Amino acid sequence: MKTAMMGLLAETSLHPGAESSTGAIDLPVAREAVTQYPVIVGSSLKGALRDLARHSLGDSVADSVFGIPDNAGQVMVGDARLLLLPVRSL
């Protein structure tokens, strides 16, 4: 099995929403349990990559790579974790 690490750079605002809201907050940000840093859940990222592949390469390639409901695909996508915190410079 081959593994690869990808980097993502958000050029515009990004809101990785959580599944459910608690309290007065309508759309909370998904966060890691231990660090409380924002995180993009792997299933959401895989869905976005699949949609991009489907539009760019076609349904058959996307189905082969990402799988179909009853069959596994060729790729596994984990959570996208924060690498750097943006800090305002002087």
C-alpha positions as a printed NumPy array, in Angstrom:
array([[  0.   ,   0.   ,   0.   ],
       [  1.306,   3.436,  -0.917],
       [  0.752,   6.403,   1.356],
       [  0.982,  10.091,   0.598],
       [  0.494,  13.247,   2.605],
       [ -1.237,  16.215,   0.997],
       [ -1.207,  19.842,   1.959],
       [ -4.225,  22.098,   1.521],
       [ -4.153,  25.881,   1.344],
       [ -7.412,  27.786,   1.721],
       [ -7.303,  30.875,  -0.475],
       [-10.655,  32.068,   0.854],
       [-12.491,  31.682,   4.148],
       [-13.181,  28.09 ,   5.167],
       [-15.818,  26.881,   7.628],
       [-15.527,  23.153,   8.427],
       [-18.918,  22.718,  10.058],
       [-19.695,  20.181,  12.769],
       [-22.56 ,  17.691,  12.525],
       [-24.823,  19.253,  15.105],
       [-25.154,  22.495,  16.974],
       [-25.147,  22.833,  20.717],
       [-26.669,  25.753,  22.536],
       [-26.987,  29.148,  20.891],
       [-24.405,  28.514,  18.151],
       [-26.2  ,  27.606,  14.916],
       [-23.294,  26.21 ,  12.872],
       [-20.273,  25.303,  15.037],
       [-16.797,  24.589,  13.654],
       [-15.654,  20.949,  13.744],
       [-12.784,  20.61 ,  16.221],
       [-10.336,  17.921,  17.342],
       [-11.313,  16.401,  20.675],
       [ -7.958,  16.895,  22.43 ],
       [ -6.508,  20.131,  21.021],
       [ -9.777,  21.876,  20.088],
       [ -8.104,  23.006,  16.836],
       [-10.359,  23.194,  13.761],
       [-10.384,  20.021,  11.636],
       [-11.876,  18.976,   8.294],
       [-13.418,  15.537,   8.78 ],
       [-12.055,  12.911,   6.37 ],
       [-15.475,  11.942,   4.997],
       [-16.185,  15.575,   4.063],
       [-12.788,  15.962,   2.423],
       [-13.224,  12.676,   0.526],
       [-16.618,  13.852,  -0.737],
       [-15.157,  17.133,  -1.986],
       [-12.249,  15.336,  -3.708],
       [-14.667,  12.821,  -5.256],
       [-16.839,  15.646,  -6.614],
       [-13.779,  17.347,  -8.103],
       [-12.658,  14.063,  -9.709],
       [-16.153,  13.427, -11.066],
       [-16.299,  16.854, -12.73 ],
       [-12.694,  16.744, -13.995],
       [-12.235,  13.081, -14.968],
       [-15.73 ,  11.615, -15.268],
       [-17.95 ,   9.298, -13.249],
       [-16.157,   6.05 , -14.12 ],
       [-12.764,   7.282, -12.895],
       [-14.275,   8.786,  -9.738],
       [-16.128,   5.522,  -9.009],
       [-12.948,   3.496,  -9.543],
       [-10.831,   5.689,  -7.279],
       [-13.34 ,   6.578,  -4.549],
       [-15.62 ,   3.54 ,  -4.745],
       [-19.368,   3.104,  -4.962],
       [-21.804,   2.498,  -2.069],
       [-21.322,  -1.3  ,  -1.87 ],
       [-17.669,  -1.482,  -2.98 ],
       [-14.565,   0.107,  -1.486],
       [-12.468,   2.484,  -3.541],
       [ -8.711,   2.663,  -4.003],
       [ -8.141,   5.641,  -1.721],
       [ -8.59 ,   6.281,   1.989],
       [ -8.851,   9.878,   3.187],
       [ -8.136,  10.876,   6.785],
       [ -8.942,  14.063,   8.661],
       [ -7.281,  17.291,   7.508],
       [ -5.559,  18.704,  10.573],
       [ -4.251,  22.194,  11.102],
       [ -0.525,  22.498,  10.434],
       [  0.003,  26.212,  11.029],
       [ -1.991,  28.787,  12.942],
       [ -2.276,  32.117,  11.148],
       [ -0.765,  34.85 ,  13.29 ],
       [ -0.848,  38.525,  12.45 ],
       [  2.671,  39.849,  11.824],
       [  3.942,  43.247,  12.91 ]])
